[in-house]
Coordinates of C-alpha atoms in Angstrom, one line a residue:
Chain A
M1 CA 0.2 -0.2 0.0
A2 CA 1.6 3.1 -1.2
V3 CA 2.4 6.1 1.6
A4 CA -0.8 8.2 2.0
G5 CA -0.8 10.9 -0.5
Y6 CA 1.8 9.4 -3.3
P7 CA -0.3 7.9 -5.9
R8 CA 1.6 4.5 -7.5
L9 CA 3.1 5.8 -11.5
A10 CA 3.7 1.5 -11.7
G11 CA 1.9 0.6 -14.7
L12 CA 0.6 4.1 -16.1
S13 CA 0.5 4.8 -20.2
A14 CA 4.2 6.8 -21.1
E15 CA 2.6 9.3 -22.5
Y16 CA 0.5 10.0 -19.7
I17 CA 3.5 10.2 -17.6
S18 CA 5.7 11.8 -19.3
E19 CA 2.2 14.6 -20.0
Q20 CA 2.6 14.8 -16.4
L21 CA 6.4 15.6 -16.1
K22 CA 5.0 18.6 -19.1
A23 CA 2.4 19.5 -16.7
Y24 CA 5.2 20.3 -13.8
I25 CA 7.4 22.4 -15.4
D26 CA 4.2 24.1 -17.4
G27 CA 2.7 25.1 -14.5
R28 CA -0.1 23.0 -14.3
R29 CA 0.0 21.1 -12.5
V30 CA 1.9 22.1 -8.5
N31 CA 3.5 20.3 -6.4
A32 CA 5.9 21.2 -3.7
I33 CA 8.1 18.1 -4.7
M34 CA 7.6 17.4 -8.2
S35 CA 7.5 20.9 -9.5
D36 CA 11.8 21.2 -8.4
M37 CA 12.1 17.2 -9.6
A38 CA 10.2 17.7 -13.0
K39 CA 12.1 21.0 -14.6
P40 CA 15.7 20.5 -14.8
L41 CA 14.2 17.1 -16.2
T42 CA 15.0 17.3 -20.3
I43 CA 12.6 15.6 -22.9
V44 CA 15.2 13.1 -22.8
Q45 CA 15.1 12.1 -20.0
I46 CA 11.2 12.6 -19.0
Q47 CA 10.6 9.8 -22.2
S48 CA 13.3 7.0 -20.3
V49 CA 11.3 7.3 -17.0
A50 CA 8.4 7.3 -18.5
T51 CA 8.8 4.2 -19.8
F52 CA 10.1 2.8 -17.4
F53 CA 7.5 2.8 -15.6
S54 CA 5.3 2.2 -17.5
T55 CA 6.5 -1.7 -17.6
L56 CA 6.9 -1.9 -13.9
P57 CA 3.4 -4.3 -13.0
M58 CA 0.6 -2.3 -11.9
P59 CA 0.8 -3.7 -8.1
T60 CA -2.3 -5.8 -6.3
Q61 CA -4.5 -5.5 -4.0
A62 CA -7.7 -6.5 -2.0
G63 CA -10.5 -4.8 -2.0
T64 CA -10.7 -3.4 1.5
P65 CA -14.4 -2.8 2.2
L66 CA -15.1 1.0 3.6
S67 CA -16.6 0.9 7.8
D68 CA -18.5 4.0 6.9
A69 CA -21.3 2.0 4.7
T70 CA -23.3 5.5 3.7
Q71 CA -20.2 6.7 2.3
A72 CA -19.4 4.1 0.4
D73 CA -22.8 3.8 -1.4
R74 CA -22.7 7.4 -2.1
G75 CA -18.8 7.0 -3.2
Q76 CA -20.4 3.6 -5.6
Q77 CA -23.3 5.7 -6.6
L78 CA -20.6 8.7 -7.9
A79 CA -18.2 6.3 -9.5
E80 CA -20.4 4.0 -11.5
R81 CA -23.5 6.7 -12.2
G82 CA -22.6 10.0 -11.4
D83 CA -25.0 12.6 -9.9
W84 CA -26.6 13.5 -12.9
S85 CA -28.7 16.6 -11.7
A86 CA -25.8 18.4 -10.6
G87 CA -23.2 17.7 -13.8
I88 CA -21.4 14.9 -12.7
P89 CA -21.0 11.9 -15.3
A90 CA -19.8 8.4 -13.0
C91 CA -16.1 8.3 -13.1
F92 CA -16.8 4.9 -14.9
N93 CA -17.8 7.3 -17.6
C94 CA -14.8 8.0 -18.9
H95 CA -12.6 6.6 -16.7
A96 CA -13.9 2.8 -18.1
P97 CA -16.1 0.1 -16.6
G98 CA -13.8 -1.0 -13.6
G99 CA -12.0 2.9 -13.0
I100 CA -9.1 0.8 -15.1
G101 CA -8.8 3.8 -17.1
I102 CA -8.2 4.3 -21.1
Q103 CA -5.0 5.4 -21.6
P104 CA -3.5 8.5 -22.3
S105 CA -5.5 9.9 -21.8
F106 CA -8.1 8.7 -18.6
P107 CA -5.6 6.9 -16.4
P108 CA -6.8 4.7 -13.8
I109 CA -8.3 6.0 -11.2
I110 CA -8.7 2.2 -8.9
G111 CA -4.8 1.1 -7.3
Q112 CA -4.4 5.0 -5.8
P113 CA -4.4 6.2 -2.2
A114 CA -7.5 8.3 -1.2
A115 CA -5.7 11.0 -0.1
Y116 CA -4.5 11.6 -4.0
I117 CA -7.3 11.5 -5.5
E118 CA -9.2 13.5 -3.4
A119 CA -5.7 16.3 -3.9
Q120 CA -6.4 16.0 -7.5
I121 CA -9.8 16.6 -7.7
R122 CA -9.8 19.4 -5.6
A123 CA -6.7 20.7 -8.0
W124 CA -8.7 19.9 -10.9
K125 CA -11.3 22.3 -9.2
S126 CA -9.6 24.9 -8.0
G127 CA -7.9 25.1 -11.5
T128 CA -4.5 24.0 -10.7
R129 CA -4.4 21.4 -12.2
Q130 CA -4.6 21.3 -15.7
A131 CA -3.9 19.5 -19.2
E132 CA -3.5 21.1 -21.9
P133 CA -5.0 24.2 -22.9
Q134 CA -6.3 23.1 -26.2
N135 CA -6.9 19.4 -24.5
L136 CA -10.4 18.9 -24.8
A137 CA -9.2 16.3 -21.2
N138 CA -8.8 19.9 -19.7
A139 CA -12.6 21.5 -19.2
L140 CA -13.9 18.1 -19.0
M141 CA -12.1 17.7 -15.6
Y142 CA -12.2 21.0 -14.5
N143 CA -15.9 21.4 -15.2
V144 CA -17.0 17.7 -13.0
A145 CA -14.8 18.5 -10.0
L146 CA -16.6 22.1 -9.8
R147 CA -19.2 20.4 -9.3
M148 CA -17.8 18.7 -6.1
N149 CA -19.1 19.0 -2.6
D150 CA -16.7 18.1 -0.3
N151 CA -18.7 15.1 0.6
Q152 CA -18.7 13.2 -2.6
I153 CA -14.5 14.2 -3.1
K154 CA -14.2 12.5 0.1
S155 CA -17.0 9.7 -0.9
V156 CA -15.6 9.0 -4.0
A157 CA -11.9 9.2 -2.8
A158 CA -12.3 6.6 -0.5
W159 CA -14.5 3.8 -2.2
L160 CA -11.9 4.1 -5.1
A161 CA -9.6 3.6 -2.6
A162 CA -11.0 0.7 -1.8
Q163 CA -11.1 -0.7 -4.9
P164 CA -9.1 -4.1 -4.9
T165 CA -7.0 -4.1 -8.7
A166 CA -6.0 -6.2 -10.9
P167 CA -2.7 -6.0 -13.2
K168 CA -3.8 -7.9 -15.8
N169 CA -6.9 -6.1 -17.2
Q170 CA -4.9 -2.7 -17.1
H171 CA -4.3 -2.4 -21.0
Chain B
M1 CA -33.0 18.2 -11.6
N2 CA -30.7 21.9 -10.6
I3 CA -33.0 24.3 -13.2
A4 CA -32.3 27.5 -14.4
S5 CA -32.4 30.2 -17.5
P6 CA -29.1 30.5 -19.1
A7 CA -28.7 33.4 -18.1
T8 CA -28.6 32.6 -14.7
W9 CA -26.4 29.3 -15.4
S10 CA -23.6 31.3 -16.5
A11 CA -23.7 33.9 -13.8
I12 CA -23.4 31.3 -11.6
F13 CA -20.7 30.3 -13.6
G14 CA -19.1 33.5 -13.5
L15 CA -18.5 34.2 -10.3
I16 CA -17.5 30.7 -9.5
S17 CA -15.0 30.8 -12.2
A18 CA -13.8 33.9 -10.7
L19 CA -13.4 32.8 -6.9
S20 CA -11.6 29.7 -7.5
I21 CA -9.5 30.2 -10.8
A22 CA -5.8 30.2 -9.6
P23 CA -4.2 34.0 -10.7
T24 CA -1.9 32.4 -12.5
Q25 CA -3.6 29.8 -14.4
A26 CA -5.9 30.1 -18.1
A27 CA -9.7 30.3 -17.0
V28 CA -10.9 27.1 -18.2
E29 CA -14.0 26.8 -20.1
T30 CA -17.7 26.5 -18.2
S31 CA -20.7 24.9 -18.8
A32 CA -25.1 24.4 -18.4
P33 CA -24.4 21.5 -15.8
N34 CA -26.6 19.0 -18.2
A35 CA -29.1 18.4 -21.0
A36 CA -32.2 19.5 -18.4
A37 CA -30.8 22.9 -17.4
N38 CA -32.4 24.4 -21.2
T39 CA -35.9 22.4 -21.0
G40 CA -38.0 23.2 -17.9
A41 CA -38.1 20.6 -17.2
T42 CA -39.6 20.5 -13.6
F43 CA -40.6 16.4 -13.1
E44 CA -38.2 14.5 -11.4
P45 CA -38.4 10.5 -11.8
P46 CA -38.3 8.9 -8.6
K47 CA -35.0 7.8 -6.9
E48 CA -33.6 4.5 -7.8
D49 CA -33.2 3.3 -4.0
D50 CA -36.8 3.4 -4.3
I51 CA -37.3 0.5 -6.6
P52 CA -40.1 -1.4 -4.6
N53 CA -38.0 -4.9 -3.3
T54 CA -40.6 -7.0 -5.2
P55 CA -40.9 -9.0 -8.1
F56 CA -42.1 -6.2 -10.0
G57 CA -38.8 -4.2 -8.9
N58 CA -37.1 -6.7 -9.3
T59 CA -38.5 -6.6 -13.5
I60 CA -38.0 -2.2 -13.1
R61 CA -34.0 -2.9 -12.2
M62 CA -33.6 -5.7 -15.1
G63 CA -34.5 -3.2 -16.8
R64 CA -32.8 -0.2 -15.4
D65 CA -29.6 -2.9 -16.4
I66 CA -30.6 -3.0 -20.0
M67 CA -30.8 0.4 -20.2
L68 CA -26.5 0.4 -18.8
D69 CA -25.1 -2.4 -21.1
T70 CA -27.7 -3.2 -23.1
P71 CA -24.9 -5.8 -25.2
K72 CA -24.8 -8.0 -22.0
H73 CA -28.4 -7.8 -20.8
A74 CA -30.8 -7.9 -24.0
A75 CA -27.3 -9.4 -26.4
R76 CA -30.1 -11.7 -28.6
F77 CA -31.6 -8.9 -29.9
V78 CA -28.7 -6.1 -30.2
G79 CA -26.3 -6.4 -33.2
N80 CA -23.7 -3.3 -32.1
N81 CA -22.0 -2.2 -29.1
L82 CA -23.9 0.4 -28.3
S83 CA -26.1 0.8 -24.9
C84 CA -29.3 3.0 -24.4
T85 CA -28.0 5.2 -22.2
N86 CA -25.4 6.3 -24.6
C87 CA -28.7 8.4 -26.2
H88 CA -31.3 8.2 -23.5
L89 CA -28.1 9.7 -20.7
D90 CA -28.9 8.9 -16.8
A91 CA -30.4 5.8 -17.3
G92 CA -33.4 7.4 -19.6
R93 CA -34.0 9.8 -16.6
M94 CA -32.7 12.8 -17.5
A95 CA -34.3 15.6 -19.3
G96 CA -33.7 16.8 -22.6
S97 CA -31.8 13.3 -23.2
A98 CA -34.9 11.2 -24.5
P99 CA -36.0 10.2 -21.7
L100 CA -37.9 7.2 -20.6
W101 CA -40.5 9.2 -18.9
A102 CA -41.7 11.5 -20.9
A103 CA -42.0 9.4 -23.8
Y104 CA -44.1 6.6 -21.7
V105 CA -46.6 8.8 -20.7
N106 CA -46.8 9.4 -24.7
Y107 CA -48.0 5.9 -25.6
P108 CA -49.6 4.7 -28.1
A109 CA -48.7 7.7 -30.2
Y110 CA -48.8 7.8 -34.3
R111 CA -45.4 8.1 -35.6
A112 CA -45.2 8.6 -39.1
K113 CA -42.1 6.5 -40.1
N114 CA -44.5 3.7 -40.8
D115 CA -47.6 5.3 -40.3
K116 CA -49.6 4.3 -37.6
I117 CA -50.3 4.0 -34.2
N118 CA -47.9 2.6 -31.9
T119 CA -47.9 0.8 -28.6
Y120 CA -44.9 1.8 -26.3
Q121 CA -43.0 -2.5 -26.9
Q122 CA -43.3 -1.4 -30.4
R123 CA -41.6 2.0 -30.0
L124 CA -39.0 -0.4 -28.3
Q125 CA -38.8 -2.5 -30.8
G126 CA -37.4 0.5 -33.4
C127 CA -34.8 1.2 -30.9
F128 CA -33.6 -2.8 -30.9
R129 CA -34.1 -3.0 -35.0
F130 CA -32.1 0.5 -36.0
S131 CA -30.0 2.1 -32.8
M132 CA -29.2 -1.4 -32.2
N133 CA -28.5 -2.3 -35.3
G134 CA -30.3 -5.9 -33.9
S135 CA -33.4 -8.0 -34.2
A136 CA -36.9 -6.2 -32.4
P137 CA -37.6 -8.8 -29.8
P138 CA -41.0 -9.9 -29.6
L139 CA -43.7 -8.3 -28.3
G140 CA -44.2 -9.5 -24.5
D141 CA -40.4 -10.8 -24.2
P142 CA -38.6 -10.4 -20.9
V143 CA -36.5 -7.2 -22.5
L144 CA -39.2 -5.7 -23.8
V145 CA -40.9 -6.1 -20.1
A146 CA -38.7 -4.4 -18.4
L147 CA -37.9 -1.8 -20.3
E148 CA -41.6 -0.9 -20.4
A149 CA -42.0 -1.6 -16.7
Y150 CA -39.1 0.9 -15.6
S151 CA -40.4 3.8 -17.9
F152 CA -44.4 2.7 -16.5
W153 CA -42.2 3.9 -13.1
L154 CA -39.7 6.3 -13.9
A155 CA -42.9 8.0 -14.8
T156 CA -44.7 7.5 -11.6
G157 CA -47.0 11.0 -10.9
L158 CA -46.8 12.1 -14.6
P159 CA -50.5 12.0 -16.7
V160 CA -50.1 10.6 -19.2
N161 CA -50.8 12.2 -22.9
K162 CA -49.5 15.2 -22.2
E163 CA -46.7 17.0 -23.9
V164 CA -44.2 17.6 -20.9
A165 CA -41.8 19.6 -20.0
G166 CA -37.5 17.4 -20.5
R167 CA -39.2 15.2 -23.4
G168 CA -36.8 14.3 -26.3
Y169 CA -33.6 16.2 -27.9
P170 CA -34.3 20.1 -27.4
K171 CA -35.3 21.7 -30.3
L172 CA -32.4 23.7 -32.0
D173 CA -33.2 25.6 -35.2
K174 CA -31.4 25.9 -38.0
T175 CA -29.0 28.2 -38.9
T176 CA -27.8 30.6 -41.3
Q177 CA -24.8 28.5 -42.0
T178 CA -25.8 24.6 -44.1
P179 CA -24.6 22.5 -42.1
D180 CA -20.5 21.7 -43.4
Y181 CA -18.4 18.8 -43.6
A182 CA -14.8 20.3 -43.1
R183 CA -16.2 22.8 -40.7
G184 CA -17.8 19.4 -38.2
Q185 CA -14.3 17.5 -39.3
A186 CA -12.6 20.7 -37.4
V187 CA -15.8 20.1 -34.8
Y188 CA -15.2 16.7 -34.6
T189 CA -11.3 17.1 -34.2
A190 CA -11.3 19.8 -31.2
R191 CA -14.2 18.1 -29.0
C192 CA -15.3 14.2 -30.6
A193 CA -12.0 12.8 -31.1
L194 CA -10.6 12.0 -27.4
C195 CA -13.7 10.5 -26.3
H196 CA -14.5 8.7 -29.8
G197 CA -11.3 8.3 -31.8
A198 CA -10.2 9.7 -34.6
N199 CA -11.6 7.8 -36.8
G200 CA -15.2 7.4 -35.1
A201 CA -14.9 3.3 -33.6
G202 CA -15.5 4.0 -30.2
Q203 CA -13.0 3.0 -27.0
S204 CA -12.7 -0.4 -25.6
V205 CA -11.2 -1.3 -22.3
S206 CA -10.7 -4.8 -21.3
G207 CA -13.9 -6.4 -23.8
R208 CA -16.1 -2.8 -23.0
V209 CA -16.7 -0.4 -24.4
V210 CA -16.6 2.8 -23.0
F211 CA -16.6 5.3 -25.7
P212 CA -19.3 4.7 -28.3
A213 CA -19.2 4.0 -32.2
L214 CA -20.7 6.9 -34.4
W215 CA -20.6 5.4 -37.4
G216 CA -18.9 2.4 -39.2
D217 CA -19.8 -1.7 -38.4
G218 CA -20.6 -0.8 -34.3
S219 CA -23.0 1.9 -34.9
Y220 CA -26.3 2.5 -35.3
N221 CA -27.7 1.6 -37.9
W222 CA -28.9 3.7 -41.3
G223 CA -32.6 3.3 -39.6
A224 CA -32.0 4.7 -36.9
G225 CA -33.1 8.5 -35.9
M226 CA -29.4 9.8 -34.9
G227 CA -28.8 9.0 -38.3
S228 CA -31.1 12.5 -38.5
I229 CA -29.2 15.5 -39.1
D230 CA -31.7 17.4 -37.3
N231 CA -31.4 14.4 -34.1
A232 CA -28.0 14.7 -33.8
A233 CA -28.0 17.8 -33.8
Q234 CA -30.2 18.1 -30.9
F235 CA -28.9 15.4 -28.9
I236 CA -25.1 16.3 -29.3
H237 CA -25.6 20.7 -28.7
A238 CA -28.0 18.7 -25.6
N239 CA -25.5 16.6 -24.3
M240 CA -22.4 15.9 -25.4
P241 CA -19.3 16.1 -24.3
Y242 CA -20.4 14.4 -21.3
G243 CA -20.6 17.2 -18.5
M244 CA -20.4 19.8 -20.6
S245 CA -24.1 20.2 -22.4
Y246 CA -24.6 23.2 -24.3
S247 CA -21.0 24.1 -24.7
L248 CA -21.2 24.4 -28.1
T249 CA -22.3 26.6 -30.9
P250 CA -25.9 25.5 -32.3
Q251 CA -23.5 25.6 -35.6
D252 CA -21.3 23.5 -34.4
A253 CA -24.3 20.9 -33.4
W254 CA -25.1 21.2 -36.8
D255 CA -22.1 20.9 -37.9
V256 CA -20.1 18.1 -36.1
A257 CA -24.0 16.0 -36.7
Y258 CA -23.2 16.5 -40.4
F259 CA -20.0 15.0 -40.2
M260 CA -21.1 11.8 -38.0
N261 CA -23.2 10.6 -40.3
A262 CA -21.4 12.0 -43.7
H263 CA -19.7 7.9 -42.9
E264 CA -20.5 4.6 -44.0
R265 CA -22.6 2.3 -41.5
P266 CA -24.4 -0.7 -41.3
Q267 CA -27.9 -1.0 -44.6
D268 CA -31.1 0.3 -43.3
P269 CA -32.5 -2.6 -42.4
R270 CA -35.6 -1.7 -44.7
W271 CA -33.4 -1.6 -47.3
L272 CA -35.5 -1.9 -50.6
G273 CA -32.7 -3.9 -52.8
S274 CA -30.9 -0.4 -54.1
V275 CA -30.3 1.9 -52.5
E276 CA -31.9 5.3 -54.8
A277 CA -35.1 3.3 -54.4
T278 CA -34.0 2.3 -50.2
R279 CA -33.5 6.6 -50.6
T280 CA -36.5 7.3 -52.0
K281 CA -39.0 5.7 -49.5
F282 CA -37.3 6.1 -46.0
H283 CA -34.5 9.1 -46.5
D284 CA -36.1 11.2 -49.2
S285 CA -34.9 14.4 -47.2
T286 CA -32.2 16.9 -46.4
L287 CA -32.0 15.9 -43.2
S288 CA -30.4 12.3 -44.6
L289 CA -27.4 12.2 -46.6
Y290 CA -28.2 7.9 -47.4
G291 CA -27.8 7.4 -50.9
Q292 CA -25.6 10.8 -51.8
T293 CA -21.9 11.0 -52.9
I294 CA -19.8 12.3 -50.0
N295 CA -16.2 12.6 -51.0
G296 CA -17.5 10.7 -54.4
K297 CA -19.0 8.2 -52.7
I298 CA -22.6 6.9 -52.4
L299 CA -23.0 6.4 -48.7
G300 CA -25.0 3.1 -47.7
N301 CA -24.3 1.9 -51.5
T302 CA -23.2 -0.9 -48.9
G303 CA -25.8 -4.1 -50.5
A304 CA -28.5 -5.7 -48.5
P305 CA -28.4 -5.5 -45.1
K306 CA -25.7 -8.4 -43.5
Q307 CA -29.1 -9.5 -40.7
T308 CA -31.5 -11.7 -42.2
Q309 CA -34.7 -10.9 -40.1
T310 CA -37.0 -13.6 -37.7
K311 CA -40.3 -14.1 -38.4
D312 CA -41.2 -11.8 -35.5
Q313 CA -40.1 -8.9 -37.3
A314 CA -41.8 -9.4 -40.3
H315 CA -44.7 -8.0 -39.1
I316 CA -43.3 -5.8 -37.5
A317 CA -44.0 -2.5 -39.2
P318 CA -40.4 -0.5 -39.7

């Protein structure tokens, strides 16, 4: 299990990891540790490190039921069905059934710590995480995050993080 | 549902954007929350948690499941990779996204498409034959019964035989410029290809369709309502991309609907032996590109439908 808040990189696509490092360099993502680490990297280094992590097997994780059943239900509902009356599509509408992602534009959202998922939704909401301006994903995730309240963000992050992962299905 | 005028929405979004965007970042485009926003719909279908725990409730749940994953739950009748919920968002609950509750209370109804009064189950048969490029379940089949039960339950409290706000897709007036392939292609590349792919084939992962095919063998056939450019433009304008309702201009919606329907797709099952005859009888409209020449090819000129029709379908008028 990852240290709280630190995302797993193993098994993410090289294209996605490269784009994230470029986002730290451009200031489209901001993180106290990563921003400064990314800035000195050359394009070749970015590609090398992205390829390396993409070839590592995704760690497996058994599902852990959440202690708060109400929170679990709310999180599952948002992940699988969304809250369309509030303009929130289901996470799985774009990140694929089971949240396993569609590379490269829709990263897997299972197999990540709750604190990381929560921080990312908040970063999209506040505008401190952005894709390239011409990328539609930018507006898609911003609008969804904008409409999510605190309770929804916490619930869906907790539920996603508690799901089992099966590496064979990642690609 | 959250209903407010477009003016109110833009005021709200303007305020939220001003408060929440970090000053160093470029402002990101915002949109209306959902298709209901511009429809004036006030009806809210019952919550799914309130489906009764009875045998009838089980039938309702089966209808809901068919909506969400049609190839899985109605496999015998489906010939492509689409699910009902692709065009009836939120499992048929969303106003402005052809909600089932609004359709249900207006059937039986006359349909020009087959020039007779259709029951609700007959209307559903058309969905399978055309939009799902499959075969019509026989009347009374558990698939149709389940979808009817789910629709009936969604419509709880609605009066019958009355027009209801939120039905179908919101009307979209014609724009000054005639829909155009090249402009549509540009809209597609910028706003659609991320999900549906550059080739319109959609995207799947681990055998599950995530983004449906918009044209080609895996999509709806030439007889589907979505093949009509006005229907497609209205659907797209109100519902696409996900979570970004009404973000395309009406002109963009018309252009991209034209572009989408200017591609080849499975043959119209009402095929009359030639593309000319089939166009004359079923597609005699500027809103259908079937039988028209696009990029040097006649659309629909692909010969007889590949699927054989069953006896059950023979007595069902198209």
